[in-house]
């Protein structure tokens, strides 16, 4: 066990040294400068004080403009530091359009497929004898497919697509060639297809979050590297002096993920050692891969929609660097009570509690930016999804720090509360932010307006009710389950019986979210293939498309 701990600590040490060098460079190059206009770098010079949401209607955008600019809390943002905008919005968006469409289209396909596997896995709790004759239809296969397709298919591909689209806008440049990103997307999809077939064939590696056969992992490694290359190249060719905080999150995610993925897939672990690496990797994928995508998007779309910079640029940088410093050793609190060194688990608990620092920094920033403007949520679909995701980020992160404490973990571990908590993070936070991002991006990518505001509202309602049932009622059921398991006088059969109603809540919640995904993807399909007269019934002004 000690060699494995030594490997992990050595990796963390090397990454820390690398991060320290980057920190030194960022200070020396003025990236920590709080000068006027640095938080306004996301705006072009003619966008100061103007709202923008392509997912909304003309009438609602006008109302949004009047609502925000007329507010006593609204202050006109300072112009960005650049004298001229080297590239137009149109050039930036066009350079990423093909690759972004491919990544987001793929993500939508895997979202629907992964949702059905999740729903089928949930139904097996209610009907244990359903489809139990063949290995391919067992709970273990359905559950593994759901987890891997949602994490690597939906969240990862949608996150990479959103970031690929954001980078040229944030750096006021173009992506350059999109060939590498497209090749990377093909390899990533090939990994998902072959990995899923492998699971059906019983070739699982048996490690949670790493179930796909290790041979297909090479496709993810090369695919992710190819998608990250043009992003890192664009950072090098940037036309802005200051790197906005979203760029830090995106760039770091594409540096952190290869370290995590390669170390976790090294064929040198077994037994308890593998469990340590497993939870080190699984939690870091959540915190250092998925979370940066969500926060990068939230830090762009919230101020962009309301035409006002974030509340405190200092807090945004504090949040990023605190995440980088504290998150890497969080995951081992999942092994509390296991046969691992106590100091290793204690180190993880301390890191988990320290995560309160970046979470509170992000929460203050997002919520203070919106303070006084929450009425805007009814006028902007993008804002509604992204702000909902930001609120759930705060709640689920503080919940995670609390659950890492030994006294709480003793109750919630090995219960459905842990499953509910994971869904709050991946769905309530990351997926909601990604949904909102896609509602903003799709009209810019396609030149088509959303056809039905009612379908957007229906998608939001189904998703919100689903995740509140999952993260609220089902989580409560898990806590009750854990408290009963602590009571030796309660028979285990009684605990199982008492859990049944909550398992139905889980199924109903999953069905609502799956239905919401069908509405979301079906709406995209409708807009893409509808006649021009249908999809343009609320036209976007030509000059607005061109920005």
Coordinates of C-alpha atoms in Angstrom, one line a residue:
X1 CA 0.0 0.0 0.0
X2 CA 2.8 2.4 0.9
X3 CA 4.2 2.4 -2.7
X4 CA 0.8 3.4 -4.1
X5 CA 0.5 6.2 -1.5
X6 CA 4.0 7.2 -2.5
X7 CA 3.1 7.3 -6.2
X8 CA 0.0 9.4 -5.5
X9 CA 1.9 11.8 -3.3
X10 CA 4.7 12.0 -5.8
X11 CA 2.1 12.9 -8.5
X12 CA 0.4 15.4 -6.3
X13 CA 3.8 16.9 -5.5
X14 CA 4.8 17.2 -9.2
X15 CA 1.5 18.7 -10.1
X16 CA 1.8 21.1 -7.2
X17 CA 5.3 22.2 -8.4
X18 CA 3.8 22.7 -11.9
X19 CA 0.9 24.7 -10.4
X20 CA 3.4 26.8 -8.4
X21 CA 5.4 27.6 -11.6
X22 CA 2.1 28.6 -13.3
X23 CA 1.2 30.7 -10.3
X24 CA 4.6 32.5 -10.4
X25 CA 4.2 33.1 -14.1
X26 CA 0.6 34.4 -13.7
X27 CA 1.8 36.9 -11.0
X28 CA 4.8 38.1 -13.0
X29 CA 2.7 38.5 -16.2
X30 CA 0.0 40.6 -14.5
X31 CA -2.7 37.9 -14.6
X32 CA -3.6 38.8 -10.9
X33 CA -4.0 42.4 -11.9
X34 CA -7.3 43.8 -10.7
X35 CA -7.1 46.7 -13.0
X36 CA -10.1 48.3 -14.5
X37 CA -11.8 46.4 -17.3
X38 CA -10.2 43.0 -16.6
X39 CA -13.5 41.5 -15.5
X40 CA -15.1 43.1 -18.7
X41 CA -12.8 41.2 -21.0
X42 CA -15.7 39.0 -22.0
X43 CA -17.5 42.0 -23.6
X44 CA -16.7 43.6 -26.9
X45 CA -16.6 47.4 -26.7
X46 CA -20.2 47.9 -28.0
X47 CA -21.7 45.3 -25.6
X48 CA -21.3 47.2 -22.3
X49 CA -24.6 47.4 -20.6
X50 CA -26.4 45.3 -23.3
X51 CA -28.2 42.1 -22.4
X52 CA -27.8 39.0 -24.6
X53 CA -29.7 35.7 -24.7
X54 CA -30.3 34.1 -28.1
X55 CA -32.6 31.6 -26.3
X56 CA -35.1 34.3 -25.4
X57 CA -37.6 36.1 -27.6
X58 CA -37.2 39.7 -28.9
X59 CA -40.0 40.8 -26.5
X60 CA -38.4 39.2 -23.5
X61 CA -34.9 40.5 -24.4
X62 CA -36.4 44.1 -24.5
X63 CA -38.0 43.5 -21.1
X64 CA -34.8 42.1 -19.8
X65 CA -32.9 45.2 -21.0
X66 CA -35.4 47.5 -19.4
X67 CA -35.4 45.5 -16.2
X68 CA -31.7 45.4 -15.7
X69 CA -30.6 48.9 -16.9
X70 CA -33.5 50.4 -15.0
X71 CA -32.5 48.7 -11.8
X72 CA -30.9 50.8 -9.0
X73 CA -28.3 48.0 -8.5
X74 CA -27.2 48.2 -12.1
X75 CA -23.9 49.9 -12.9
X76 CA -22.6 50.3 -16.4
X77 CA -19.5 48.1 -16.8
X78 CA -16.1 49.5 -17.7
X79 CA -15.0 48.8 -21.2
X80 CA -12.5 46.0 -21.8
X81 CA -8.8 46.9 -21.8
X82 CA -8.2 46.3 -25.5
X83 CA -8.6 49.3 -27.7
X84 CA -9.9 47.3 -30.6
X85 CA -11.5 43.9 -31.0
X86 CA -9.1 42.0 -33.3
X87 CA -11.8 39.6 -34.4
X88 CA -15.5 39.8 -34.6
X89 CA -17.8 37.5 -32.7
X90 CA -18.8 36.0 -36.1
X91 CA -15.2 35.0 -36.9
X92 CA -14.7 33.4 -33.5
X93 CA -17.9 31.5 -33.6
X94 CA -17.4 30.3 -37.1
X95 CA -14.0 28.9 -36.3
X96 CA -15.5 26.5 -33.7
X97 CA -18.9 25.8 -35.3
X98 CA -18.2 22.5 -37.0
X99 CA -16.3 20.9 -34.1
X100 CA -18.7 22.3 -31.4
X101 CA -21.7 21.0 -33.3
X102 CA -20.2 17.6 -33.5
X103 CA -19.3 17.4 -29.8
X104 CA -22.6 18.8 -28.6
X105 CA -24.6 16.6 -31.0
X106 CA -22.7 13.5 -29.8
X107 CA -23.3 14.6 -26.2
X108 CA -27.0 14.8 -26.7
X109 CA -27.1 11.3 -28.2
X110 CA -25.2 9.8 -25.2
X111 CA -27.4 11.8 -22.8
X112 CA -30.6 10.1 -24.1
X113 CA -29.0 6.6 -24.2
X114 CA -27.4 7.0 -20.8
X115 CA -30.7 8.2 -19.3
X116 CA -32.5 5.1 -20.5
X117 CA -29.9 2.8 -19.0
X118 CA -30.2 4.7 -15.7
X119 CA -34.0 4.4 -15.7
X120 CA -33.7 0.7 -16.5
X121 CA -31.2 0.2 -13.6
X122 CA -33.6 2.1 -11.3
X123 CA -36.6 -0.1 -12.3
X124 CA -34.6 -3.2 -11.3
X125 CA -34.9 -2.0 -7.7
X126 CA -38.7 -2.0 -8.0
X127 CA -38.9 -5.2 -10.1
X128 CA -35.9 -7.4 -9.2
X129 CA -37.0 -10.2 -11.4
X130 CA -37.3 -8.1 -14.5
X131 CA -34.8 -9.1 -17.3
X132 CA -32.8 -11.3 -14.9
X133 CA -32.1 -14.2 -17.2
X134 CA -29.2 -12.9 -19.2
X135 CA -26.0 -11.2 -18.0
X136 CA -26.3 -8.4 -20.5
X137 CA -29.5 -7.1 -18.8
X138 CA -28.4 -7.3 -15.2
X139 CA -28.3 -4.3 -12.9
X140 CA -24.5 -4.3 -12.9
X141 CA -24.3 -3.8 -16.7
X142 CA -27.1 -1.2 -16.8
X143 CA -25.7 0.8 -14.0
X144 CA -22.1 0.8 -15.4
X145 CA -23.4 1.8 -18.8
X146 CA -25.5 4.6 -17.3
X147 CA -22.6 6.0 -15.3
X148 CA -19.9 5.8 -18.0
X149 CA -22.2 7.1 -20.8
X150 CA -23.4 10.1 -18.7
X151 CA -19.9 11.0 -17.4
X152 CA -17.8 10.4 -20.5
X153 CA -20.5 10.7 -23.2
X154 CA -22.8 13.5 -22.0
X155 CA -21.0 15.7 -19.4
X156 CA -17.5 15.4 -20.9
X157 CA -18.4 15.8 -24.5
X158 CA -20.9 18.7 -23.8
X159 CA -18.3 20.3 -21.5
X160 CA -15.6 20.1 -24.1
X161 CA -18.0 21.4 -26.8
X162 CA -19.0 24.4 -24.7
X163 CA -15.4 25.2 -23.8
X164 CA -14.3 24.8 -27.4
X165 CA -16.9 27.4 -28.3
X166 CA -16.0 29.8 -25.4
X167 CA -12.2 29.9 -25.9
X168 CA -12.1 32.0 -29.1
X169 CA -14.6 34.4 -27.6
X170 CA -12.7 34.8 -24.4
X171 CA -9.4 35.2 -26.1
X172 CA -10.8 37.3 -29.0
X173 CA -9.1 35.1 -31.6
X174 CA -10.1 32.1 -33.7
X175 CA -9.6 28.4 -33.0
X176 CA -7.3 27.9 -36.0
X177 CA -7.8 24.4 -37.5
X178 CA -10.7 22.4 -36.0
X179 CA -9.3 19.1 -37.6
X180 CA -7.6 18.0 -34.3
X181 CA -10.8 18.6 -32.3
X182 CA -12.9 16.6 -34.9
X183 CA -10.4 13.8 -34.9
X184 CA -10.4 13.8 -31.1
X185 CA -14.2 13.7 -31.1
X186 CA -14.2 10.7 -33.4
X187 CA -11.8 8.8 -31.1
X188 CA -13.8 9.7 -28.0
X189 CA -17.0 8.4 -29.6
X190 CA -15.2 5.3 -30.7
X191 CA -14.1 4.7 -27.1
X192 CA -17.6 5.1 -25.9
X193 CA -19.0 2.6 -28.5
X194 CA -16.3 0.0 -28.0
X195 CA -16.3 0.5 -24.2
X196 CA -20.1 0.0 -24.1
X197 CA -19.9 -3.2 -26.3
X198 CA -17.1 -4.4 -23.9
X199 CA -19.4 -4.0 -20.9
X200 CA -22.2 -5.9 -22.7
X201 CA -19.7 -8.6 -23.4
X202 CA -18.6 -8.8 -19.7
X203 CA -15.2 -7.2 -20.2
X204 CA -15.6 -4.6 -17.4
X205 CA -12.5 -3.6 -15.5
X206 CA -14.6 -3.7 -12.3
X207 CA -13.5 -0.3 -11.0
X208 CA -16.2 2.3 -10.5
X209 CA -15.8 5.2 -13.0
X210 CA -13.2 3.1 -14.9
X211 CA -15.4 0.2 -15.9
X212 CA -14.6 0.5 -19.6
X213 CA -12.0 -2.1 -20.8
X214 CA -8.5 -0.5 -20.5
X215 CA -7.8 -0.9 -24.2
X216 CA -10.6 1.6 -25.0
X217 CA -9.1 4.0 -22.5
X218 CA -6.3 4.7 -25.0
X219 CA -9.0 6.2 -27.3
X220 CA -10.2 8.5 -24.6
X221 CA -6.6 9.6 -23.8
X222 CA -5.7 10.4 -27.4
X223 CA -9.1 11.8 -28.1
X224 CA -9.0 14.2 -25.2
X225 CA -5.5 15.3 -26.0
X226 CA -6.5 16.1 -29.6
X227 CA -9.5 18.1 -28.5
X228 CA -7.4 20.0 -26.0
X229 CA -4.6 20.9 -28.5
X230 CA -6.5 23.6 -30.4
X231 CA -7.7 25.1 -27.0
X232 CA -4.1 25.3 -25.6
X233 CA -3.0 26.6 -29.0
X234 CA -5.6 29.3 -29.0
X235 CA -4.4 30.4 -25.5
X236 CA -0.9 30.8 -26.9
X237 CA -2.3 32.9 -29.9
X238 CA -4.6 35.0 -27.7
X239 CA -5.3 38.6 -28.7
X240 CA -6.0 39.7 -25.1
X241 CA -3.4 40.6 -22.4
X242 CA -5.5 39.3 -19.5
X243 CA -6.7 35.7 -19.1
X244 CA -10.3 35.8 -17.9
X245 CA -11.1 33.4 -15.0
X246 CA -13.0 31.0 -17.3
X247 CA -9.8 30.5 -19.4
X248 CA -8.0 29.4 -16.2
X249 CA -10.7 26.8 -15.5
X250 CA -10.7 25.5 -19.0
X251 CA -7.0 25.4 -19.5
X252 CA -6.5 23.7 -16.1
X253 CA -9.1 21.0 -16.8
X254 CA -7.3 20.0 -20.0
X255 CA -4.0 19.8 -18.1
X256 CA -5.4 18.0 -15.0
X257 CA -7.4 15.3 -16.8
X258 CA -4.5 13.5 -18.6
X259 CA -2.6 13.2 -15.2
X260 CA -5.7 11.7 -13.5
X261 CA -6.6 9.4 -16.4
X262 CA -3.1 8.0 -17.0
X263 CA -2.2 7.5 -13.3
X264 CA -5.6 5.8 -12.6
X265 CA -5.2 3.4 -15.5
X266 CA -1.6 2.3 -14.8
X267 CA -1.7 -1.5 -14.5
X268 CA 0.2 -1.6 -11.2
X269 CA -2.6 -1.7 -8.6
X270 CA -4.7 -4.4 -7.0
X271 CA -6.8 -4.9 -3.9
X272 CA -7.0 -2.0 -1.4
X273 CA -4.4 -0.1 -3.4
X274 CA -6.7 -0.1 -6.3
X275 CA -9.6 1.2 -4.1
X276 CA -7.4 4.1 -3.0
X277 CA -6.5 5.0 -6.6
X278 CA -10.2 4.5 -7.6
X279 CA -11.6 7.1 -5.3
X280 CA -8.7 9.5 -5.8
X281 CA -9.5 9.4 -9.5
X282 CA -13.3 9.3 -9.3
X283 CA -13.6 12.4 -7.1
X284 CA -10.9 14.3 -9.0
X285 CA -12.8 13.7 -12.3
X286 CA -15.7 15.4 -10.6
X287 CA -13.8 18.3 -9.1
X288 CA -10.9 18.9 -11.6
X289 CA -12.6 17.9 -14.9
X290 CA -16.4 18.4 -14.7
X291 CA -16.5 21.2 -12.2
X292 CA -14.1 23.5 -14.2
X293 CA -16.4 23.1 -17.2
X294 CA -19.4 24.2 -15.2
X295 CA -17.7 27.1 -13.4
X296 CA -16.1 28.3 -16.6
X297 CA -19.4 28.4 -18.3
X298 CA -21.2 30.0 -15.3
X299 CA -18.5 32.7 -15.1
X300 CA -19.1 33.6 -18.7
X301 CA -22.9 33.2 -19.3
X302 CA -24.2 34.9 -16.1
X303 CA -22.4 38.3 -16.7
X304 CA -22.8 38.0 -20.5
X305 CA -26.6 37.6 -20.4
X306 CA -27.2 40.5 -18.0
X307 CA -24.5 42.6 -19.6
X308 CA -22.7 43.3 -16.3
X309 CA -19.3 42.0 -15.0
X310 CA -19.1 39.6 -12.1
X311 CA -19.3 41.0 -8.6
X312 CA -15.7 40.5 -7.5
X313 CA -12.9 39.5 -9.9
X314 CA -10.6 39.0 -6.9
X315 CA -12.9 36.3 -5.5
X316 CA -13.1 34.5 -8.8
X317 CA -9.3 34.1 -8.9
X318 CA -9.3 33.1 -5.2
X319 CA -11.9 30.4 -6.0
X320 CA -9.9 29.0 -8.9
X321 CA -6.6 28.8 -7.0
X322 CA -8.2 27.4 -3.9
X323 CA -9.9 24.6 -6.0
X324 CA -6.5 23.8 -7.5
X325 CA -4.8 23.7 -4.1
X326 CA -7.4 21.8 -2.0
X327 CA -9.3 19.4 -4.3
X328 CA -6.7 16.8 -5.4
X329 CA -6.8 14.8 -2.2
X330 CA -10.6 14.9 -1.5
X331 CA -11.7 11.5 -2.7
X332 CA -10.4 9.2 0.0
X333 CA -13.1 10.2 2.5
X334 CA -15.1 7.5 0.6
X335 CA -12.8 4.9 2.3
X336 CA -13.6 6.0 5.9
X337 CA -13.7 2.8 8.0
X338 CA -11.8 0.8 5.3
X339 CA -8.4 -0.9 5.6
X340 CA -6.4 2.2 4.6
X341 CA -4.0 4.3 6.7
X342 CA -5.8 6.6 9.0
X343 CA -3.6 9.6 8.2
X344 CA -4.5 9.2 4.5
X345 CA -8.2 9.4 5.2
X346 CA -7.7 12.3 7.7
X347 CA -5.7 14.2 5.1
X348 CA -8.7 13.8 2.7
X349 CA -11.2 14.9 5.3
X350 CA -9.2 18.1 6.0
X351 CA -9.0 18.8 2.2
X352 CA -12.7 18.2 1.9
X353 CA -13.5 20.7 4.6
X354 CA -11.0 23.2 3.1
X355 CA -13.1 23.1 -0.1
X356 CA -15.5 25.4 1.7
X357 CA -13.1 28.3 0.8
X358 CA -13.4 28.1 -3.0
X359 CA -17.1 27.1 -2.8
X360 CA -18.0 30.1 -0.7
X361 CA -15.9 32.4 -2.9
X362 CA -17.8 31.2 -6.0
X363 CA -21.1 31.3 -4.3
X364 CA -20.6 34.9 -3.1
X365 CA -19.5 35.9 -6.6
X366 CA -22.3 34.3 -8.5
X367 CA -25.1 35.2 -6.2
X368 CA -23.9 38.8 -5.6
X369 CA -23.7 39.3 -9.4
X370 CA -27.3 38.2 -9.6
X371 CA -28.4 40.1 -6.5
X372 CA -31.3 42.4 -7.3
X373 CA -31.7 40.8 -10.7
X374 CA -33.4 37.5 -10.0
X375 CA -36.5 38.7 -11.7
X376 CA -34.5 38.3 -14.9
X377 CA -34.7 34.5 -14.6
X378 CA -38.2 34.5 -16.0
X379 CA -37.0 36.3 -19.1
X380 CA -33.9 34.4 -19.9
X381 CA -33.8 30.6 -20.4
X382 CA -30.0 30.6 -20.3
X383 CA -29.9 32.5 -17.1
X384 CA -32.6 30.2 -15.5
X385 CA -30.6 27.0 -16.2
X386 CA -27.2 28.4 -15.4
X387 CA -28.2 30.2 -12.2
X388 CA -30.1 27.1 -11.0
X389 CA -26.9 25.1 -11.6
X390 CA -24.8 27.7 -9.7
X391 CA -27.1 27.5 -6.7
X392 CA -27.0 23.8 -6.7
X393 CA -23.2 23.9 -6.9
X394 CA -23.1 25.8 -3.6
X395 CA -25.6 23.4 -1.9
X396 CA -24.0 20.1 -3.1
X397 CA -20.4 21.3 -2.4
X398 CA -21.2 22.3 1.2
X399 CA -23.2 19.0 1.5
X400 CA -20.1 17.1 0.3
X401 CA -17.8 18.8 2.9
X402 CA -20.3 17.9 5.6
X403 CA -20.6 14.3 4.4
X404 CA -16.8 13.9 4.6
X405 CA -16.8 14.2 8.4
X406 CA -16.5 10.9 10.1
X407 CA -19.6 11.3 12.3
X408 CA -21.8 12.1 9.2
X409 CA -20.1 9.7 6.9
X410 CA -20.8 6.8 9.3
X411 CA -24.5 7.4 8.7
X412 CA -24.6 8.2 5.0
X413 CA -21.9 5.8 3.6
X414 CA -23.2 2.7 2.0
X415 CA -26.7 4.2 1.6
X416 CA -28.7 5.8 -1.1
X417 CA -27.8 9.2 0.3
X418 CA -24.4 8.9 -1.5
X419 CA -26.1 8.2 -4.8
X420 CA -28.4 11.2 -4.4
X421 CA -25.5 13.4 -3.5
X422 CA -23.6 12.3 -6.7
X423 CA -26.6 13.1 -8.9
X424 CA -27.0 16.6 -7.3
X425 CA -23.4 17.3 -8.4
X426 CA -23.3 15.9 -11.9
X427 CA -26.9 16.7 -12.8
X428 CA -28.1 19.5 -10.5
X429 CA -24.9 21.5 -11.0
X430 CA -23.0 20.5 -14.1
X431 CA -25.9 19.4 -16.4
X432 CA -28.0 22.4 -15.6
X433 CA -25.2 24.7 -16.5
X434 CA -24.5 22.8 -19.7
X435 CA -28.2 22.9 -20.6
X436 CA -28.2 26.6 -20.2
X437 CA -25.0 27.0 -22.2
X438 CA -26.4 25.0 -25.1
X439 CA -29.6 27.0 -25.2
X440 CA -27.3 30.1 -25.6
X441 CA -24.9 28.5 -28.1
X442 CA -27.1 26.6 -30.4
X443 CA -28.7 29.7 -32.2
X444 CA -25.2 31.1 -32.7
X445 CA -24.0 27.8 -34.1
X446 CA -26.9 27.2 -36.4
X447 CA -28.3 30.6 -37.2
X448 CA -31.7 29.2 -36.2
X449 CA -33.9 30.4 -33.3
X450 CA -35.5 28.1 -30.8
X451 CA -39.0 27.4 -32.0
X452 CA -40.9 26.9 -28.8
X453 CA -40.4 28.7 -25.4
X454 CA -42.9 26.3 -23.9
X455 CA -40.7 23.3 -24.7
X456 CA -37.7 25.1 -23.0
X457 CA -39.9 25.7 -19.9
X458 CA -41.2 22.1 -20.0
X459 CA -37.6 20.8 -20.1
X460 CA -36.7 23.0 -17.2
X461 CA -39.7 22.0 -15.1
X462 CA -39.2 18.2 -15.7
X463 CA -35.5 18.4 -14.9
X464 CA -35.9 20.6 -11.8
X465 CA -38.7 18.4 -10.3
X466 CA -36.7 15.3 -11.1
X467 CA -33.5 16.5 -9.5
X468 CA -35.3 17.9 -6.4
X469 CA -37.0 14.6 -5.9
X470 CA -33.7 12.8 -6.4
X471 CA -31.5 15.1 -4.4
X472 CA -34.2 15.9 -1.7
X473 CA -36.6 13.0 -1.0
X474 CA -34.3 10.2 -2.1
X475 CA -31.4 11.7 -0.1
X476 CA -33.7 11.9 2.9
X477 CA -34.5 8.2 2.4
X478 CA -30.8 7.4 2.4
X479 CA -30.3 9.2 5.7
X480 CA -33.2 7.2 7.2
X481 CA -31.7 4.0 5.8
X482 CA -28.3 4.9 7.4
X483 CA -29.8 5.7 10.8
X484 CA -31.7 2.4 10.8
X485 CA -28.5 0.5 9.9
X486 CA -26.9 2.1 13.0
X487 CA -29.6 0.6 15.2
X488 CA -28.9 -3.1 15.9
X489 CA -32.5 -3.7 17.0
X490 CA -33.9 -3.0 13.5
X491 CA -33.9 -6.1 11.3
X492 CA -32.2 -5.7 7.9
X493 CA -35.4 -7.0 6.2
X494 CA -37.3 -4.1 7.8
X495 CA -34.7 -1.6 6.5
X496 CA -35.1 -3.0 3.0
X497 CA -38.9 -2.7 3.2
X498 CA -38.8 0.8 4.5
X499 CA -36.5 1.8 1.6
X500 CA -39.0 0.7 -1.1
X501 CA -41.0 4.0 -1.2
X502 CA -37.8 6.0 -1.7
X503 CA -36.7 3.7 -4.5
X504 CA -40.0 4.5 -6.3
X505 CA -39.2 8.2 -5.8
X506 CA -35.9 7.5 -7.5
X507 CA -37.6 5.8 -10.5
X508 CA -40.2 8.6 -10.9
X509 CA -37.4 11.2 -10.6
X510 CA -35.3 9.4 -13.3
X511 CA -38.4 9.1 -15.5
X512 CA -39.0 12.8 -15.3
X513 CA -35.4 13.7 -16.1
X514 CA -35.4 11.3 -19.0
X515 CA -38.6 12.8 -20.3
X516 CA -37.0 16.2 -20.0
X517 CA -34.0 15.0 -22.0
X518 CA -36.3 13.8 -24.8
X519 CA -38.0 17.2 -24.9
X520 CA -34.5 18.9 -25.0
X521 CA -33.0 16.7 -27.7
X522 CA -36.3 16.6 -29.7
X523 CA -36.4 20.4 -29.7
X524 CA -32.9 20.6 -31.1
X525 CA -33.9 18.0 -33.8
X526 CA -37.0 20.0 -34.6
X527 CA -35.1 23.3 -34.9
X528 CA -32.4 21.8 -37.0
X529 CA -34.7 20.1 -39.5
X530 CA -37.7 22.4 -39.4
X531 CA -38.6 24.6 -42.5
X532 CA -37.1 28.1 -42.3
X533 CA -40.6 29.6 -41.8
X534 CA -41.1 27.5 -38.6
X535 CA -37.7 28.0 -37.0
X536 CA -37.5 31.8 -37.7
X537 CA -40.8 32.8 -36.3
X538 CA -38.9 35.0 -33.8
X539 CA -36.0 36.2 -35.9
X540 CA -32.7 37.3 -34.5
X541 CA -31.6 40.6 -36.0
X542 CA -28.9 40.1 -38.6
X543 CA -26.5 42.4 -36.9
X544 CA -27.0 40.4 -33.7
X545 CA -26.1 37.1 -35.3
X546 CA -23.0 38.7 -36.8
X547 CA -21.6 39.8 -33.5

